[in-house]
Amino acid sequence: MRGRRPKPTRIKALTGNPGKRPLNPHEPRPEPAMPDCPPQLSPVAKQEWIRLTAELSKLNLVTHLDRGALATYCGAYALWAEAMEQIQKYGTMVKSPTGYPIQSPYLSIANRQAELMMRIASEFGFTPASRSRISAPPPDQLPLLELAAEEYEEDVVAGGGSQNSGD
């Protein structure tokens, strides 16, 4: 698909739907839930999993569908951490078998994993820039997706019912 990736309805509702386009009433809305930690993760990755899922669950931003993306992030984090330890131990430049200085192979591993982590981090709102586009509602308000659905229904009714809600 060409063009900018569509924002999830939850993010549009959190940002106040700045484009004022109709919200997708048929978007899947998985229940917030704590996914199980994959057994394939290393101990460092499991520690990161526990840290992230605790934070995301406080905000109701994690579901069972997020398991793969979170596992990928945590695995990348563990590889990045291991590569950084080796860089600290051996430095960014090492001697080649012929004796010439070359860039440490751990540096390219660390850089690749950091890029992967940043891509996934922006999806989950782990970065300051991605968080700045989201504002959380006061705790006494209705759940966010119900508010978005109500706003959508009001827009359809006010617009003369020209859009079919699928009911």
PDB file of C-alpha atoms in Angstrom:
ATOM      1  CA  MET A   1       0.000   0.000   0.000  1.00  0.00           C
ATOM      2  CA  ARG A   2       1.361   3.422  -0.911  1.00  0.00           C
ATOM      3  CA  GLY A   3       1.481   6.543   1.195  1.00  0.00           C
ATOM      4  CA  ARG A   4       1.579   7.072   4.894  1.00  0.00           C
ATOM      5  CA  ARG A   5       0.593   4.179   7.148  1.00  0.00           C
ATOM      6  CA  PRO A   6      -2.861   4.662   8.684  1.00  0.00           C
ATOM      7  CA  LYS A   7      -3.006   5.464  12.373  1.00  0.00           C
ATOM      8  CA  PRO A   8      -4.922   3.085  14.615  1.00  0.00           C
ATOM      9  CA  THR A   9      -8.310   4.423  15.725  1.00  0.00           C
ATOM     10  CA  ARG A  10      -7.161   4.428  19.350  1.00  0.00           C
ATOM     11  CA  ILE A  11      -4.287   6.781  18.492  1.00  0.00           C
ATOM     12  CA  LYS A  12      -6.603   9.022  16.432  1.00  0.00           C
ATOM     13  CA  ALA A  13      -9.013   9.242  19.360  1.00  0.00           C
ATOM     14  CA  LEU A  14      -6.177  10.013  21.797  1.00  0.00           C
ATOM     15  CA  THR A  15      -4.905  12.821  19.575  1.00  0.00           C
ATOM     16  CA  GLY A  16      -8.397  14.243  19.086  1.00  0.00           C
ATOM     17  CA  ASN A  17      -8.732  13.048  15.464  1.00  0.00           C
ATOM     18  CA  PRO A  18      -6.932  16.099  14.041  1.00  0.00           C
ATOM     19  CA  GLY A  19      -7.869  15.275  10.414  1.00  0.00           C
ATOM     20  CA  LYS A  20     -11.577  15.002  11.368  1.00  0.00           C
ATOM     21  CA  ARG A  21     -11.895  12.006   9.063  1.00  0.00           C
ATOM     22  CA  PRO A  22     -14.373   9.309  10.030  1.00  0.00           C
ATOM     23  CA  LEU A  23     -13.032   6.767  12.487  1.00  0.00           C
ATOM     24  CA  ASN A  24     -13.028   3.133  11.396  1.00  0.00           C
ATOM     25  CA  PRO A  25     -15.913   1.455  13.249  1.00  0.00           C
ATOM     26  CA  HIS A  26     -14.800  -1.984  12.024  1.00  0.00           C
ATOM     27  CA  GLU A  27     -11.226  -1.835  13.301  1.00  0.00           C
ATOM     28  CA  PRO A  28     -10.402  -4.838  15.500  1.00  0.00           C
ATOM     29  CA  ARG A  29     -10.424  -3.890  19.175  1.00  0.00           C
ATOM     30  CA  PRO A  30      -8.598  -6.548  21.156  1.00  0.00           C
ATOM     31  CA  GLU A  31      -9.053  -6.500  24.906  1.00  0.00           C
ATOM     32  CA  PRO A  32      -6.083  -5.229  26.917  1.00  0.00           C
ATOM     33  CA  ALA A  33      -4.376  -8.312  28.343  1.00  0.00           C
ATOM     34  CA  MET A  34      -0.959  -9.428  29.489  1.00  0.00           C
ATOM     35  CA  PRO A  35       0.549 -11.803  26.894  1.00  0.00           C
ATOM     36  CA  ASP A  36       2.684 -14.718  28.057  1.00  0.00           C
ATOM     37  CA  CYS A  37       6.433 -14.296  27.757  1.00  0.00           C
ATOM     38  CA  PRO A  38       7.791 -16.506  24.961  1.00  0.00           C
ATOM     39  CA  PRO A  39      10.072 -19.243  26.354  1.00  0.00           C
ATOM     40  CA  GLN A  40      12.561 -18.649  23.521  1.00  0.00           C
ATOM     41  CA  LEU A  41      13.694 -15.324  24.979  1.00  0.00           C
ATOM     42  CA  SER A  42      17.071 -15.109  26.699  1.00  0.00           C
ATOM     43  CA  PRO A  43      17.278 -14.076  30.380  1.00  0.00           C
ATOM     44  CA  VAL A  44      18.109 -10.463  29.443  1.00  0.00           C
ATOM     45  CA  ALA A  45      15.214 -10.374  26.968  1.00  0.00           C
ATOM     46  CA  LYS A  46      12.871 -11.805  29.619  1.00  0.00           C
ATOM     47  CA  GLN A  47      13.874  -9.044  32.048  1.00  0.00           C
ATOM     48  CA  GLU A  48      13.059  -6.450  29.393  1.00  0.00           C
ATOM     49  CA  TRP A  49       9.765  -8.253  28.664  1.00  0.00           C
ATOM     50  CA  ILE A  50       8.760  -8.026  32.329  1.00  0.00           C
ATOM     51  CA  ARG A  51       9.711  -4.339  32.516  1.00  0.00           C
ATOM     52  CA  LEU A  52       7.835  -3.373  29.338  1.00  0.00           C
ATOM     53  CA  THR A  53       4.684  -5.396  29.880  1.00  0.00           C
ATOM     54  CA  ALA A  54       4.362  -3.966  33.400  1.00  0.00           C
ATOM     55  CA  GLU A  55       4.483  -0.415  32.019  1.00  0.00           C
ATOM     56  CA  LEU A  56       2.242  -1.109  29.023  1.00  0.00           C
ATOM     57  CA  SER A  57      -0.350  -2.918  31.114  1.00  0.00           C
ATOM     58  CA  LYS A  58      -0.657   0.113  33.433  1.00  0.00           C
ATOM     59  CA  LEU A  59      -1.735   2.096  30.361  1.00  0.00           C
ATOM     60  CA  ASN A  60      -3.932  -0.708  28.912  1.00  0.00           C
ATOM     61  CA  LEU A  61      -1.787  -0.622  25.772  1.00  0.00           C
ATOM     62  CA  VAL A  62      -0.828  -4.290  25.532  1.00  0.00           C
ATOM     63  CA  THR A  63      -2.883  -7.195  24.180  1.00  0.00           C
ATOM     64  CA  HIS A  64      -2.249 -10.820  23.293  1.00  0.00           C
ATOM     65  CA  LEU A  65      -1.796  -9.712  19.668  1.00  0.00           C
ATOM     66  CA  ASP A  66       1.266  -7.660  20.678  1.00  0.00           C
ATOM     67  CA  ARG A  67       3.221 -10.711  21.831  1.00  0.00           C
ATOM     68  CA  GLY A  68       5.285 -11.108  18.651  1.00  0.00           C
ATOM     69  CA  ALA A  69       6.204  -7.438  18.332  1.00  0.00           C
ATOM     70  CA  LEU A  70       7.152  -7.223  22.003  1.00  0.00           C
ATOM     71  CA  ALA A  71       9.173 -10.437  21.774  1.00  0.00           C
ATOM     72  CA  THR A  72      10.996  -9.047  18.734  1.00  0.00           C
ATOM     73  CA  TYR A  73      11.769  -5.844  20.615  1.00  0.00           C
ATOM     74  CA  CYS A  74      12.989  -7.733  23.686  1.00  0.00           C
ATOM     75  CA  GLY A  75      15.124 -10.090  21.592  1.00  0.00           C
ATOM     76  CA  ALA A  76      16.667  -7.118  19.779  1.00  0.00           C
ATOM     77  CA  TYR A  77      17.284  -5.447  23.130  1.00  0.00           C
ATOM     78  CA  ALA A  78      19.117  -8.524  24.445  1.00  0.00           C
ATOM     79  CA  LEU A  79      21.307  -8.739  21.325  1.00  0.00           C
ATOM     80  CA  TRP A  80      21.994  -5.005  21.514  1.00  0.00           C
ATOM     81  CA  ALA A  81      22.953  -5.275  25.198  1.00  0.00           C
ATOM     82  CA  GLU A  82      25.289  -8.203  24.493  1.00  0.00           C
ATOM     83  CA  ALA A  83      26.924  -6.350  21.602  1.00  0.00           C
ATOM     84  CA  MET A  84      27.371  -3.242  23.760  1.00  0.00           C
ATOM     85  CA  GLU A  85      29.099  -5.303  26.464  1.00  0.00           C
ATOM     86  CA  GLN A  86      31.524  -6.665  23.859  1.00  0.00           C
ATOM     87  CA  ILE A  87      32.159  -3.167  22.480  1.00  0.00           C
ATOM     88  CA  GLN A  88      32.944  -1.948  25.990  1.00  0.00           C
ATOM     89  CA  LYS A  89      35.256  -4.918  26.507  1.00  0.00           C
ATOM     90  CA  TYR A  90      37.117  -4.847  23.149  1.00  0.00           C
ATOM     91  CA  GLY A  91      36.432  -1.338  21.816  1.00  0.00           C
ATOM     92  CA  THR A  92      34.962  -0.176  18.519  1.00  0.00           C
ATOM     93  CA  MET A  93      38.141  -1.056  16.597  1.00  0.00           C
ATOM     94  CA  VAL A  94      39.768  -4.492  16.685  1.00  0.00           C
ATOM     95  CA  LYS A  95      42.712  -6.059  14.872  1.00  0.00           C
ATOM     96  CA  SER A  96      41.994  -8.177  11.827  1.00  0.00           C
ATOM     97  CA  PRO A  97      43.727 -11.568  11.427  1.00  0.00           C
ATOM     98  CA  THR A  98      46.325  -9.782   9.285  1.00  0.00           C
ATOM     99  CA  GLY A  99      46.951  -7.195  12.002  1.00  0.00           C
ATOM    100  CA  TYR A 100      45.148  -4.201  10.499  1.00  0.00           C
ATOM    101  CA  PRO A 101      42.597  -2.286  12.573  1.00  0.00           C
ATOM    102  CA  ILE A 102      38.976  -2.855  11.520  1.00  0.00           C
ATOM    103  CA  GLN A 103      35.585  -1.898  12.906  1.00  0.00           C
ATOM    104  CA  SER A 104      34.331  -4.319  15.535  1.00  0.00           C
ATOM    105  CA  PRO A 105      31.656  -6.673  14.177  1.00  0.00           C
ATOM    106  CA  TYR A 106      29.740  -6.014  17.394  1.00  0.00           C
ATOM    107  CA  LEU A 107      29.278  -2.406  16.328  1.00  0.00           C
ATOM    108  CA  SER A 108      27.225  -3.362  13.270  1.00  0.00           C
ATOM    109  CA  ILE A 109      25.191  -5.813  15.387  1.00  0.00           C
ATOM    110  CA  ALA A 110      24.478  -3.094  17.970  1.00  0.00           C
ATOM    111  CA  ASN A 111      23.500  -0.606  15.262  1.00  0.00           C
ATOM    112  CA  ARG A 112      21.156  -3.052  13.507  1.00  0.00           C
ATOM    113  CA  GLN A 113      19.441  -4.033  16.733  1.00  0.00           C
ATOM    114  CA  ALA A 114      19.108  -0.372  17.792  1.00  0.00           C
ATOM    115  CA  GLU A 115      17.371   0.428  14.474  1.00  0.00           C
ATOM    116  CA  LEU A 116      14.965  -2.460  14.959  1.00  0.00           C
ATOM    117  CA  MET A 117      14.276  -1.412  18.549  1.00  0.00           C
ATOM    118  CA  MET A 118      13.535   2.181  17.494  1.00  0.00           C
ATOM    119  CA  ARG A 119      11.075   1.083  14.796  1.00  0.00           C
ATOM    120  CA  ILE A 120       9.162  -1.096  17.232  1.00  0.00           C
ATOM    121  CA  ALA A 121       9.473   1.474  20.032  1.00  0.00           C
ATOM    122  CA  SER A 122       7.679   4.108  17.985  1.00  0.00           C
ATOM    123  CA  GLU A 123       4.786   1.679  17.372  1.00  0.00           C
ATOM    124  CA  PHE A 124       4.265   1.200  21.106  1.00  0.00           C
ATOM    125  CA  GLY A 125       4.892   4.815  22.147  1.00  0.00           C
ATOM    126  CA  PHE A 126       8.223   4.094  23.875  1.00  0.00           C
ATOM    127  CA  THR A 127       9.881   7.237  22.533  1.00  0.00           C
ATOM    128  CA  PRO A 128       9.256  10.811  23.713  1.00  0.00           C
ATOM    129  CA  ALA A 129       8.246  11.885  20.192  1.00  0.00           C
ATOM    130  CA  SER A 130       5.684   9.099  19.825  1.00  0.00           C
ATOM    131  CA  ARG A 131       4.298   9.797  23.325  1.00  0.00           C
ATOM    132  CA  SER A 132       3.988  13.523  22.616  1.00  0.00           C
ATOM    133  CA  ARG A 133       1.323  12.781  19.989  1.00  0.00           C
ATOM    134  CA  ILE A 134      -0.864  10.977  22.541  1.00  0.00           C
ATOM    135  CA  SER A 135      -2.831  12.463  25.435  1.00  0.00           C
ATOM    136  CA  ALA A 136      -4.427  10.138  27.960  1.00  0.00           C
ATOM    137  CA  PRO A 137      -8.030  10.866  29.004  1.00  0.00           C
ATOM    138  CA  PRO A 138      -8.921  11.585  32.630  1.00  0.00           C
ATOM    139  CA  PRO A 139      -9.484   8.351  34.583  1.00  0.00           C
ATOM    140  CA  ASP A 140     -13.175   9.127  35.211  1.00  0.00           C
ATOM    141  CA  GLN A 141     -14.050   9.099  31.486  1.00  0.00           C
ATOM    142  CA  LEU A 142     -15.466   6.174  29.550  1.00  0.00           C
ATOM    143  CA  PRO A 143     -13.040   3.737  27.931  1.00  0.00           C
ATOM    144  CA  LEU A 144     -11.381   5.349  24.957  1.00  0.00           C
ATOM    145  CA  LEU A 145     -12.727   3.153  22.207  1.00  0.00           C
ATOM    146  CA  GLU A 146     -16.315   3.579  23.398  1.00  0.00           C
ATOM    147  CA  LEU A 147     -15.819   7.351  23.216  1.00  0.00           C
ATOM    148  CA  ALA A 148     -14.471   7.065  19.693  1.00  0.00           C
ATOM    149  CA  ALA A 149     -17.416   4.899  18.618  1.00  0.00           C
ATOM    150  CA  GLU A 150     -19.892   7.378  20.137  1.00  0.00           C
ATOM    151  CA  GLU A 151     -18.211  10.293  18.335  1.00  0.00           C
ATOM    152  CA  TYR A 152     -18.337   8.372  15.065  1.00  0.00           C
ATOM    153  CA  GLU A 153     -22.036   7.575  15.499  1.00  0.00           C
ATOM    154  CA  GLU A 154     -22.767  11.234  16.316  1.00  0.00           C
ATOM    155  CA  ASP A 155     -20.917  12.335  13.165  1.00  0.00           C
ATOM    156  CA  VAL A 156     -22.886   9.854  11.033  1.00  0.00           C
ATOM    157  CA  VAL A 157     -26.229  10.982  12.501  1.00  0.00           C
ATOM    158  CA  ALA A 158     -25.332  14.677  12.196  1.00  0.00           C
ATOM    159  CA  GLY A 159     -24.166  14.149   8.621  1.00  0.00           C
ATOM    160  CA  GLY A 160     -27.548  12.820   7.571  1.00  0.00           C
ATOM    161  CA  GLY A 161     -26.634   9.139   7.895  1.00  0.00           C
ATOM    162  CA  SER A 162     -24.820   9.091   4.570  1.00  0.00           C
ATOM    163  CA  GLN A 163     -22.337   6.524   5.826  1.00  0.00           C
ATOM    164  CA  ASN A 164     -23.356   2.987   6.644  1.00  0.00           C
ATOM    165  CA  SER A 165     -22.249   1.866  10.106  1.00  0.00           C
ATOM    166  CA  GLY A 166     -22.683  -1.791   9.176  1.00  0.00           C
ATOM    167  CA  ASP A 167     -25.501  -2.437  11.684  1.00  0.00           C
TER     168      ASP A 167
END
